[in-house]
mmCIF file of C-alpha atoms and ligand atoms in Angstrom:
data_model
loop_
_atom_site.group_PDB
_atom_site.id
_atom_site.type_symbol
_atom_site.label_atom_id
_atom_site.label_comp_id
_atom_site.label_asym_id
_atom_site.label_seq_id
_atom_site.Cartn_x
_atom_site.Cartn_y
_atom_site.Cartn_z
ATOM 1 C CA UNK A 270 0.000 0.000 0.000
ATOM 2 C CA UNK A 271 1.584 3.281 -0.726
ATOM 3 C CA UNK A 272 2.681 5.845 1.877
ATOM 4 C CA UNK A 273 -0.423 7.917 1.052
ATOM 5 C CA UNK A 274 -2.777 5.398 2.002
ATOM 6 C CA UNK A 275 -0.766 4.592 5.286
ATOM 7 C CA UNK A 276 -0.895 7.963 6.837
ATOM 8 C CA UNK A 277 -2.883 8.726 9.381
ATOM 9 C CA UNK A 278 -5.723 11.469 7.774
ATOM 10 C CA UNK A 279 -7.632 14.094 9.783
ATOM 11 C CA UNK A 280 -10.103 16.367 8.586
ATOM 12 C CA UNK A 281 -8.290 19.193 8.643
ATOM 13 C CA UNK A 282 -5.762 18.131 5.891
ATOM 14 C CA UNK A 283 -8.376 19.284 3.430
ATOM 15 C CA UNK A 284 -9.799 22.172 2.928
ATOM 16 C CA UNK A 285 -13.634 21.042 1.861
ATOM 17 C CA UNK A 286 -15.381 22.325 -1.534
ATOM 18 C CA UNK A 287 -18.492 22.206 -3.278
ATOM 19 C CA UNK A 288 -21.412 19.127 -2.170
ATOM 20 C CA UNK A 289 -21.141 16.548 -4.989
ATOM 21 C CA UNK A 290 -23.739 14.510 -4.311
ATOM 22 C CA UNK A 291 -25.205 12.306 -1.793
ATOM 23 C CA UNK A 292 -25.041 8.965 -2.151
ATOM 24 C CA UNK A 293 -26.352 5.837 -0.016
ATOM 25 C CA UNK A 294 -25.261 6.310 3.756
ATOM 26 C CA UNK A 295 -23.218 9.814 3.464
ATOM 27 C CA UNK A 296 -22.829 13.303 1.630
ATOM 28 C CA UNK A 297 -19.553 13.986 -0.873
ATOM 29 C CA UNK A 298 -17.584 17.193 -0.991
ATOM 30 C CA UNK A 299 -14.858 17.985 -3.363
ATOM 31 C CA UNK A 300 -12.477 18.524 -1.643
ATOM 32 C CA UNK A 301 -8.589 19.858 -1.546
ATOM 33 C CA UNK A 302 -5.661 17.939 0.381
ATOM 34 C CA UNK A 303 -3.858 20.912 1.787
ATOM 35 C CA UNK A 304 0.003 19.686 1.361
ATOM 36 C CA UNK A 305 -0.291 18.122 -2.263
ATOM 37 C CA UNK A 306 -2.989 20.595 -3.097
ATOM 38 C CA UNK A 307 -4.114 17.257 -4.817
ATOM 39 C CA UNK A 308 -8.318 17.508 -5.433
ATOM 40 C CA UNK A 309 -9.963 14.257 -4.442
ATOM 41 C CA UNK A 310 -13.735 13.889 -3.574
ATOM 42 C CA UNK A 311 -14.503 13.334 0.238
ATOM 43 C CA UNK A 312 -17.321 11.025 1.057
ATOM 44 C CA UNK A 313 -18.543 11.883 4.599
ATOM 45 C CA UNK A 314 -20.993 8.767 6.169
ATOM 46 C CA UNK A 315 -23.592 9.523 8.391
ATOM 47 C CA UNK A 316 -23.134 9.583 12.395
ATOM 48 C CA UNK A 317 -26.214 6.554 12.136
ATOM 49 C CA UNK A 318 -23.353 4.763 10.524
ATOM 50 C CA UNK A 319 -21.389 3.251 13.555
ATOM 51 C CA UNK A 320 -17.926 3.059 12.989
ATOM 52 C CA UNK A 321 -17.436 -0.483 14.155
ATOM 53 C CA UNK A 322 -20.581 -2.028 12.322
ATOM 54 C CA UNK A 323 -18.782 -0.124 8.829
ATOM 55 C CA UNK A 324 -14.969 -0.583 9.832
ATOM 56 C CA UNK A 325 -14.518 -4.168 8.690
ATOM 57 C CA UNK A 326 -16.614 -3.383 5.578
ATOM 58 C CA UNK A 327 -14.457 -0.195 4.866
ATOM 59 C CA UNK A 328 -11.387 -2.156 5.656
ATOM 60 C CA UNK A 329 -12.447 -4.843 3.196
ATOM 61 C CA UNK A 330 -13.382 -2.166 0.433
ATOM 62 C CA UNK A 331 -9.998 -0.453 0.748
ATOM 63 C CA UNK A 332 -8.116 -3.926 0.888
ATOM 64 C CA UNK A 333 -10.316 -5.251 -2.567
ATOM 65 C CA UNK A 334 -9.265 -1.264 -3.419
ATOM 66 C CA UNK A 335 -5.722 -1.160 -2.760
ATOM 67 C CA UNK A 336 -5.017 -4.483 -5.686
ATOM 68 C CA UNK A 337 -7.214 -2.155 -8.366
ATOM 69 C CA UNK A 338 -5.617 -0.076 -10.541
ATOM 70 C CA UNK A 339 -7.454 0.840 -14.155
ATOM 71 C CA UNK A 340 -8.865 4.043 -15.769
ATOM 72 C CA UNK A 341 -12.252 2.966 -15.564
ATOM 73 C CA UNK A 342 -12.056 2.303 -11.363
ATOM 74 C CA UNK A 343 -12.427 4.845 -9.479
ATOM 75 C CA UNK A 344 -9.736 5.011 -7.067
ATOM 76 C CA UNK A 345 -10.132 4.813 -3.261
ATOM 77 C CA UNK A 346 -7.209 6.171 -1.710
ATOM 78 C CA UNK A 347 -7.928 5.545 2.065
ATOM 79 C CA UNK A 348 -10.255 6.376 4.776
ATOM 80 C CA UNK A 349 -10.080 7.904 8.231
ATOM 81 C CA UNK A 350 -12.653 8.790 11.077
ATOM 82 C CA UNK A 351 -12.866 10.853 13.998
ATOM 83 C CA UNK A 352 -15.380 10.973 17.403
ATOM 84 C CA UNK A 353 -18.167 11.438 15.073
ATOM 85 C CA UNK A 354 -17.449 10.749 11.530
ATOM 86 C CA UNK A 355 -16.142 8.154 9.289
ATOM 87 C CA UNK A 356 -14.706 9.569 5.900
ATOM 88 C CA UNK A 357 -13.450 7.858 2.238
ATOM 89 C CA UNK A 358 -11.141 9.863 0.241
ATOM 90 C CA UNK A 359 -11.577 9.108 -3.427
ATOM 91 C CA UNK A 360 -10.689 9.957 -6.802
ATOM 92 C CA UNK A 361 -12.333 13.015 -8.350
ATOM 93 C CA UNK A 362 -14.544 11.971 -11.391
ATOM 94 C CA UNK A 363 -14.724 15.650 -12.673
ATOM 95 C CA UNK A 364 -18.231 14.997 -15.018
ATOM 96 C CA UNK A 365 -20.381 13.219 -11.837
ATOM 97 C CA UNK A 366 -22.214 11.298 -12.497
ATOM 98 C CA UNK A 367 -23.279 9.011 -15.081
ATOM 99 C CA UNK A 368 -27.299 8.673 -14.451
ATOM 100 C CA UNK A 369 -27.770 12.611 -14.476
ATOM 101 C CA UNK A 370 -26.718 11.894 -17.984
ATOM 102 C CA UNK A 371 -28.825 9.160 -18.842
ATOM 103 C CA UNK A 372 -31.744 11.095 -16.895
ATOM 104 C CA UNK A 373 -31.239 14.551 -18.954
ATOM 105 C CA UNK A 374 -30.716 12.930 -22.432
ATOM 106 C CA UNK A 375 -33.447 10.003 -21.576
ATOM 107 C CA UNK A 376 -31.068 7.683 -23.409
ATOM 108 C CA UNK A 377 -27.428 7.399 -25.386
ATOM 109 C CA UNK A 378 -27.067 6.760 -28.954
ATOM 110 C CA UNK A 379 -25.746 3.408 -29.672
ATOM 111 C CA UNK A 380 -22.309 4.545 -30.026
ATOM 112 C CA UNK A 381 -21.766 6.138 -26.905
ATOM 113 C CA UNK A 382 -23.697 2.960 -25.290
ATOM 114 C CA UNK A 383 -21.121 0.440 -27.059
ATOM 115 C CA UNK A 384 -18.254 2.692 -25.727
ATOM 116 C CA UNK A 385 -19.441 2.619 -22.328
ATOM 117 C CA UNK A 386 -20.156 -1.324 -22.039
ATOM 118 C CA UNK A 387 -17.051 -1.792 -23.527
ATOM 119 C CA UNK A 388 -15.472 0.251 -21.431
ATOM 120 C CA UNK A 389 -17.183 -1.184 -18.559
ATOM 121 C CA UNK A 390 -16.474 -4.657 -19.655
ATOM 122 C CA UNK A 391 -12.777 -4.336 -19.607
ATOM 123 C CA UNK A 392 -12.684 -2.820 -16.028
ATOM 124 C CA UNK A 393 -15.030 -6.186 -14.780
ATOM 125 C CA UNK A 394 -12.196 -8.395 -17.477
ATOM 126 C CA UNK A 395 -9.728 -6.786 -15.018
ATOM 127 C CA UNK A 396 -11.797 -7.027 -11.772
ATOM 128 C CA UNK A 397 -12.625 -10.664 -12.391
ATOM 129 C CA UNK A 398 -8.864 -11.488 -13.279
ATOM 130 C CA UNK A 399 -8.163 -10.618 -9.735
ATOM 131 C CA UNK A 400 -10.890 -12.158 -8.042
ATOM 132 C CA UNK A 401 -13.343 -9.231 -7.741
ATOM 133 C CA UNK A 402 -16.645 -9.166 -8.293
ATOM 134 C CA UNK A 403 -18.617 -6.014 -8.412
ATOM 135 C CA UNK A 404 -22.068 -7.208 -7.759
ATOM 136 C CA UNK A 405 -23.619 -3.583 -7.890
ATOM 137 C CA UNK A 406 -23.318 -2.379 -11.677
ATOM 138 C CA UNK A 407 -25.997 0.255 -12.489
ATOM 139 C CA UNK A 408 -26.153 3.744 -13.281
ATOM 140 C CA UNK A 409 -25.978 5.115 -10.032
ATOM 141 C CA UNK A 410 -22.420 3.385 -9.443
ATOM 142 C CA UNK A 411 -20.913 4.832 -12.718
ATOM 143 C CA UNK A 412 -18.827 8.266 -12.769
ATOM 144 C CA UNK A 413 -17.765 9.988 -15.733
ATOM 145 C CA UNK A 414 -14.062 11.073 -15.363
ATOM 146 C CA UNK A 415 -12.603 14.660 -17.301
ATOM 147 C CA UNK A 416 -12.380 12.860 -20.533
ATOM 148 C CA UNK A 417 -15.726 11.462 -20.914
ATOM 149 C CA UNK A 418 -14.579 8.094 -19.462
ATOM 150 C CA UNK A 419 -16.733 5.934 -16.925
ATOM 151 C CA UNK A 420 -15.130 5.494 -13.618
ATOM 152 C CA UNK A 421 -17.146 2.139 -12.077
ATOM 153 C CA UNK A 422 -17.535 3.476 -7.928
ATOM 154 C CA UNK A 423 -18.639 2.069 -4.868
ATOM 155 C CA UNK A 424 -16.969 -1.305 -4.233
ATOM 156 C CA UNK A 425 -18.642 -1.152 -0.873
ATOM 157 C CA UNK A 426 -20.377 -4.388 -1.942
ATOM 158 C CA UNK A 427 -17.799 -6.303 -3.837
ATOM 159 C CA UNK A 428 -16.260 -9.610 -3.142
ATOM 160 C CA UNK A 429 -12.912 -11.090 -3.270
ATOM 161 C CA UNK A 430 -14.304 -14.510 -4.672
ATOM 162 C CA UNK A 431 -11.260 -16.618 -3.511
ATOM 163 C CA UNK A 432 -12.371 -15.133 0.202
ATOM 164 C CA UNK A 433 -15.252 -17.208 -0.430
ATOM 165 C CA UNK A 434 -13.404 -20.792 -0.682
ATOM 166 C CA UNK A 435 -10.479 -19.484 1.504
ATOM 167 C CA UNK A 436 -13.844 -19.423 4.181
ATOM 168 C CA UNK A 437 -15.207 -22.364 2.627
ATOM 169 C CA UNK A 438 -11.886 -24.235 1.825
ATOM 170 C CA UNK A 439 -12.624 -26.506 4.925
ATOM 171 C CA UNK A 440 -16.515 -27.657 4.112
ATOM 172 C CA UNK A 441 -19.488 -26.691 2.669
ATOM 173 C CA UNK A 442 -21.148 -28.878 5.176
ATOM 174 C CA UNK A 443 -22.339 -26.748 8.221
ATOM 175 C CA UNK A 444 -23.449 -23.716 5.543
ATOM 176 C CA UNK A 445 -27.258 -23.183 5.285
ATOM 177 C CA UNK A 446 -28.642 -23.337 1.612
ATOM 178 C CA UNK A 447 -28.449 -19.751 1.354
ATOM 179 C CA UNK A 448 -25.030 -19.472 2.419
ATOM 180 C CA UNK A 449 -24.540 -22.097 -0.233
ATOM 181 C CA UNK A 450 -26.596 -20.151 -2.802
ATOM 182 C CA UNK A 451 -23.950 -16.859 -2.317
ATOM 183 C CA UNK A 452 -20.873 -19.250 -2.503
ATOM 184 C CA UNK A 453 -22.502 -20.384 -6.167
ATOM 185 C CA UNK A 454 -22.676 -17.122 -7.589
ATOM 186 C CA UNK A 455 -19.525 -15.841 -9.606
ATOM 187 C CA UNK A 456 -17.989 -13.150 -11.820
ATOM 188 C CA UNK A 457 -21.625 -13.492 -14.118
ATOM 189 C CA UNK A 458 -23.506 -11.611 -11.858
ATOM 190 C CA UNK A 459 -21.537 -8.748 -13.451
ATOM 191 C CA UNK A 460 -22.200 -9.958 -16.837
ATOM 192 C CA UNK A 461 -26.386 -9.644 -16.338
ATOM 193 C CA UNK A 462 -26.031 -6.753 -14.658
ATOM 194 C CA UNK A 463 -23.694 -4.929 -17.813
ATOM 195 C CA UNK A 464 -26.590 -6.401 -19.932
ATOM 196 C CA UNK A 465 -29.125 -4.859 -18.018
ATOM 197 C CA UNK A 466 -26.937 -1.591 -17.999
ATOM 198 C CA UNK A 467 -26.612 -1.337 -22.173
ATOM 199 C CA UNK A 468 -30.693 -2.085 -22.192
ATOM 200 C CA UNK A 469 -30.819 0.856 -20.119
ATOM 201 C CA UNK A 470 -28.614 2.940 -21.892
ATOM 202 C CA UNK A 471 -30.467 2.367 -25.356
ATOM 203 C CA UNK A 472 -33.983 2.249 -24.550
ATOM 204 C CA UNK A 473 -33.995 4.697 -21.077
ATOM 205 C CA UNK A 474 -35.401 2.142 -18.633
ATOM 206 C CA UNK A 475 -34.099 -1.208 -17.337
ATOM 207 C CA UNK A 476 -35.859 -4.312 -19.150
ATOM 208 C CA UNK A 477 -37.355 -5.702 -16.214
ATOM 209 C CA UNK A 478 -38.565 -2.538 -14.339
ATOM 210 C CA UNK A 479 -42.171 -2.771 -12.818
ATOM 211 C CA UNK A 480 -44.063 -1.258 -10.637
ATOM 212 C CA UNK A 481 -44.128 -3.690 -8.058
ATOM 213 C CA UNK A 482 -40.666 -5.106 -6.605
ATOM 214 C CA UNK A 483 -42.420 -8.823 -7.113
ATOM 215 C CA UNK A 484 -43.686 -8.276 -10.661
ATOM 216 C CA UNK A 485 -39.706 -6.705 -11.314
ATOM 217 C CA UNK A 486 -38.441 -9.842 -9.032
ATOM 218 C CA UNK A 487 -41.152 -12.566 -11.286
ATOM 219 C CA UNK A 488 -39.991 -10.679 -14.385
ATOM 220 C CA UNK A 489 -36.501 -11.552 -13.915
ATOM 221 C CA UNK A 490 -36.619 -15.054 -13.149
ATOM 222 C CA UNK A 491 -38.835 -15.254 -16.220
ATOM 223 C CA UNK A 492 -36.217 -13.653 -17.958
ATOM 224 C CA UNK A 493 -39.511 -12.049 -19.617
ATOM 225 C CA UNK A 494 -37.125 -9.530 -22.091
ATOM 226 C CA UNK A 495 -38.903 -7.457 -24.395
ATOM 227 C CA UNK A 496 -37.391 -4.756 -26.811
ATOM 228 C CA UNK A 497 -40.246 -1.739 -27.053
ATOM 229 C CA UNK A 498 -40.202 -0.405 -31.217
ATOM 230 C CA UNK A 499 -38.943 2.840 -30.153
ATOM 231 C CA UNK A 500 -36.701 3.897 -30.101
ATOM 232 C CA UNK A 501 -35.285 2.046 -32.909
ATOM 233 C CA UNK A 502 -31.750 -0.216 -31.850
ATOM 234 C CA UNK A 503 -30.183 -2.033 -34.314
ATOM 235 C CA UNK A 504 -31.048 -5.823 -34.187
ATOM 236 C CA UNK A 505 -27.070 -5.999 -33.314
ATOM 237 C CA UNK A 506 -27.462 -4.193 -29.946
ATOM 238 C CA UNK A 507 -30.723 -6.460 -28.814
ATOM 239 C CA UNK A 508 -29.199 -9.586 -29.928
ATOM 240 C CA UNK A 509 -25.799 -8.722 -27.524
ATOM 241 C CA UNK A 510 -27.994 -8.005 -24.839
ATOM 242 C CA UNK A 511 -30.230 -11.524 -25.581
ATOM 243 C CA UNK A 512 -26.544 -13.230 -24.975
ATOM 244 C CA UNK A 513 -25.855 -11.561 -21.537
ATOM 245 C CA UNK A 514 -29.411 -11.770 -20.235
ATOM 246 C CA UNK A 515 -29.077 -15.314 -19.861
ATOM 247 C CA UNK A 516 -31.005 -17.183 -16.866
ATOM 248 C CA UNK A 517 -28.139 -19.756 -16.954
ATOM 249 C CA UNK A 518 -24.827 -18.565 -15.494
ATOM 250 C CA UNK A 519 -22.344 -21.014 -17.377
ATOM 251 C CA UNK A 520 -24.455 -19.574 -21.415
ATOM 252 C CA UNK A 521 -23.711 -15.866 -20.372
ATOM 253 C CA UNK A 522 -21.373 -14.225 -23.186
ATOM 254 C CA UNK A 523 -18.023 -13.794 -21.980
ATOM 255 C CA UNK A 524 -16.713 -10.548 -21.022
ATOM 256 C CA UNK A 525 -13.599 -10.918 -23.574
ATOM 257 C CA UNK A 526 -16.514 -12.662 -26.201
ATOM 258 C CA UNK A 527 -18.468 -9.278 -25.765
ATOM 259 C CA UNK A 528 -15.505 -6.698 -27.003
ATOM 260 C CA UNK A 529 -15.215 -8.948 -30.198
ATOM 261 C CA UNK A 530 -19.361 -8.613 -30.846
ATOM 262 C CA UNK A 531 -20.092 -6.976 -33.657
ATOM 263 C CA UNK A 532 -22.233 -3.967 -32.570
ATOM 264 C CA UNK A 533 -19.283 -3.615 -30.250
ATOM 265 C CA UNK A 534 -16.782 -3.770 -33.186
ATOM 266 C CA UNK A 535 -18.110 -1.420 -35.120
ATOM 267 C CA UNK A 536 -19.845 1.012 -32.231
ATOM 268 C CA UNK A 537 -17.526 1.366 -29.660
ATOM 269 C CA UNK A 538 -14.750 3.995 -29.582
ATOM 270 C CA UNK A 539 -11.984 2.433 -29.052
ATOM 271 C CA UNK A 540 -10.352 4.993 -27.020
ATOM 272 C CA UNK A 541 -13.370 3.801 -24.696
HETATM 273 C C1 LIG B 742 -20.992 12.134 -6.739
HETATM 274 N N1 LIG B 742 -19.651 12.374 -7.274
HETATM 275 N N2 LIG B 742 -19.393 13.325 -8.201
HETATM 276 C C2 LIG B 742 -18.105 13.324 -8.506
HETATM 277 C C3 LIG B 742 -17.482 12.326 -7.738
HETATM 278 N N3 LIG B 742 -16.204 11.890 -7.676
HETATM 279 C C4 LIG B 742 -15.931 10.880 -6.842
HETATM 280 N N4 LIG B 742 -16.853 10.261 -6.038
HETATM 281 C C5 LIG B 742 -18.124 10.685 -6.105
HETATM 282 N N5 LIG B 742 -19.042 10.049 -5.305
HETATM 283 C C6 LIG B 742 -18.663 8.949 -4.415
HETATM 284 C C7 LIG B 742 -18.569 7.640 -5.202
HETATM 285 C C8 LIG B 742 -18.091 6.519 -4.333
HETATM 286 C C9 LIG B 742 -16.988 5.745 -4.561
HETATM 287 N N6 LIG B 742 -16.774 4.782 -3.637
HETATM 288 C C10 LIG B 742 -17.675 4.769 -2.684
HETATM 289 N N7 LIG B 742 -17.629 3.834 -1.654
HETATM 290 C C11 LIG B 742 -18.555 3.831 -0.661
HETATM 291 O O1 LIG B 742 -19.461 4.648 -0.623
HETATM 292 N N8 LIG B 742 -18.378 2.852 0.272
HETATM 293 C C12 LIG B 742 -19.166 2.731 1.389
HETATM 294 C C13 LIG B 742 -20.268 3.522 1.617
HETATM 295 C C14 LIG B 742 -21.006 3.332 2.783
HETATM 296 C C15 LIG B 742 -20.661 2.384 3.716
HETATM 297 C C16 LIG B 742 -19.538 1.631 3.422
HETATM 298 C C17 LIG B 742 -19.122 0.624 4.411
HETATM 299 F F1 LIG B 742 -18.519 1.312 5.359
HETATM 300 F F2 LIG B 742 -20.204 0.005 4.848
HETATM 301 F F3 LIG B 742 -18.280 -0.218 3.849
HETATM 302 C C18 LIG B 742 -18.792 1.771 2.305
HETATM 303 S S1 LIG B 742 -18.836 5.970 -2.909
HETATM 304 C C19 LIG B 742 -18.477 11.743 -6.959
#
């Protein structure tokens, strides 16, 4: 871990900007590291949150943190607390965030959706190659960095799979099914959730949305997918999505599978 993340942080080594948003359990500021005069957003978590109940989570997100390095991973450089407060210092993603886009221009053209998913894909390609899984890909997690780029945030729910069978490596025996259950998932869950992302960004809305949580939660066992007439996608775009939104893990398109598609081919930017 580098010396920057070791140090001990306080408050008042930053000198605290403009609100950036609130997200689940705290506000962010931008904010300005006095020495460096490096700008980093500063994620302040509500009092409710007790420190000890969020400590071994934190730790765990910084740890999963610390081994991820990419341009489209928002970095977290460390975290601190004092008597009231417990605080994540994170990269700046200059252009916020990504569903204020989606929200003002109701949906993306299929170019800039390709280059996002691809985008997005190679950050999970890198994620899954060590052992991460994201588990929480959707709009609200996504960041758009000073060049347009997506930044995927909030690892506050990923997983180190191997932490899984280093836990399990002695037996499965004594688990209750639904401990079993979570052991089965694996790096797909990203895949769906990607596929659920570009159906999003083309048509505006997520493909199984409802207005009820159990007609959303039926619809998605169902795998009941439907592609409304308008507005018009290419037949390219629905059939990538048909090979993510797959109710079978193992039939799920590959991550590396998905940059050779063809709508991803010939949409995507490849600067991403
Ligand atoms: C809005 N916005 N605009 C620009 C901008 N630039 C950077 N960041 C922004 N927003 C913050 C994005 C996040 C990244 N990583 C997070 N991580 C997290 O929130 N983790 C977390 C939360 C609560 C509890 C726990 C715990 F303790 F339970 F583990 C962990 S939030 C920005």
């Amino acid at each position: 871990v580098s010396a920057a993340e070791k140090r001990k942080w306080t408050l008042n080594d930053f000198d605290i900007g403009k609100p950036l948003g609130r997200g689940k359990f705290g506000h962010v500021y931008l904010a300005r590291e006095k020495m460096s005069n490096h700008i980093v957003a500063l994620k302040v978590l509500f009092k409710s949150l007790k420190q000890s109940q969020v400590e071994h989570q934190l730790r765990r997100e910084v740890e999963i943190q610390s081994h991820l390095r990419h341009p489209n991973i928002l970095r977290l450089h460390g975290y601190f607390y004092d008597q009231t407060r417990v605080y994540l210092i994170l990269e700046y993603a200059a252009k916020g965030e990504l569903y204020k886009e989606l929200q003002k221009c109701k949906y993306f053209s299929e170019k800039c959706a390709a280059t996002y998913i691809a985008s997005l894909a190679r950050a999970l390609i890198y994620c899954h190659e060590k052992h991460v899984i994201h588990r929480d890909i959707k709009p609200e997690n996504l960041l758009v960095g000073t060049q347009g780029e997506l930044k995927i945030a909030d690892f506050g729910w990923s997983v180190h799979t191997f932490n899984h069978r280093k836990t399990m490596c002695g037996t499965l025996d004594y688990l209750p099914p639904e401990m079993v259950e979570s052991v089965e998932h694996d790096a797909s869950v990203d895949i769906w959730s990607l596929g659920v992302l570009c159906y999003e960004f083309l048509y505006g809305a997520p493909p199984f949305e409802a207005k009820e949580n159990s007609d959303t939660y039926r619809r998605i066992l169902k795998v009941e997918l439907k592609f409304p007439p308008k507005p018009i996608v290419s037949s390219s775009a629905t059939d990538l999505i048909s090979q993510m939104l797959v109710k079978d893990t193992s039939q799920r398109l590959p991550l590396h599978k998905l940059l050779e598609h063809p709508w991803i081919v010939q949409n995507a930017d490849p600067s991403g």
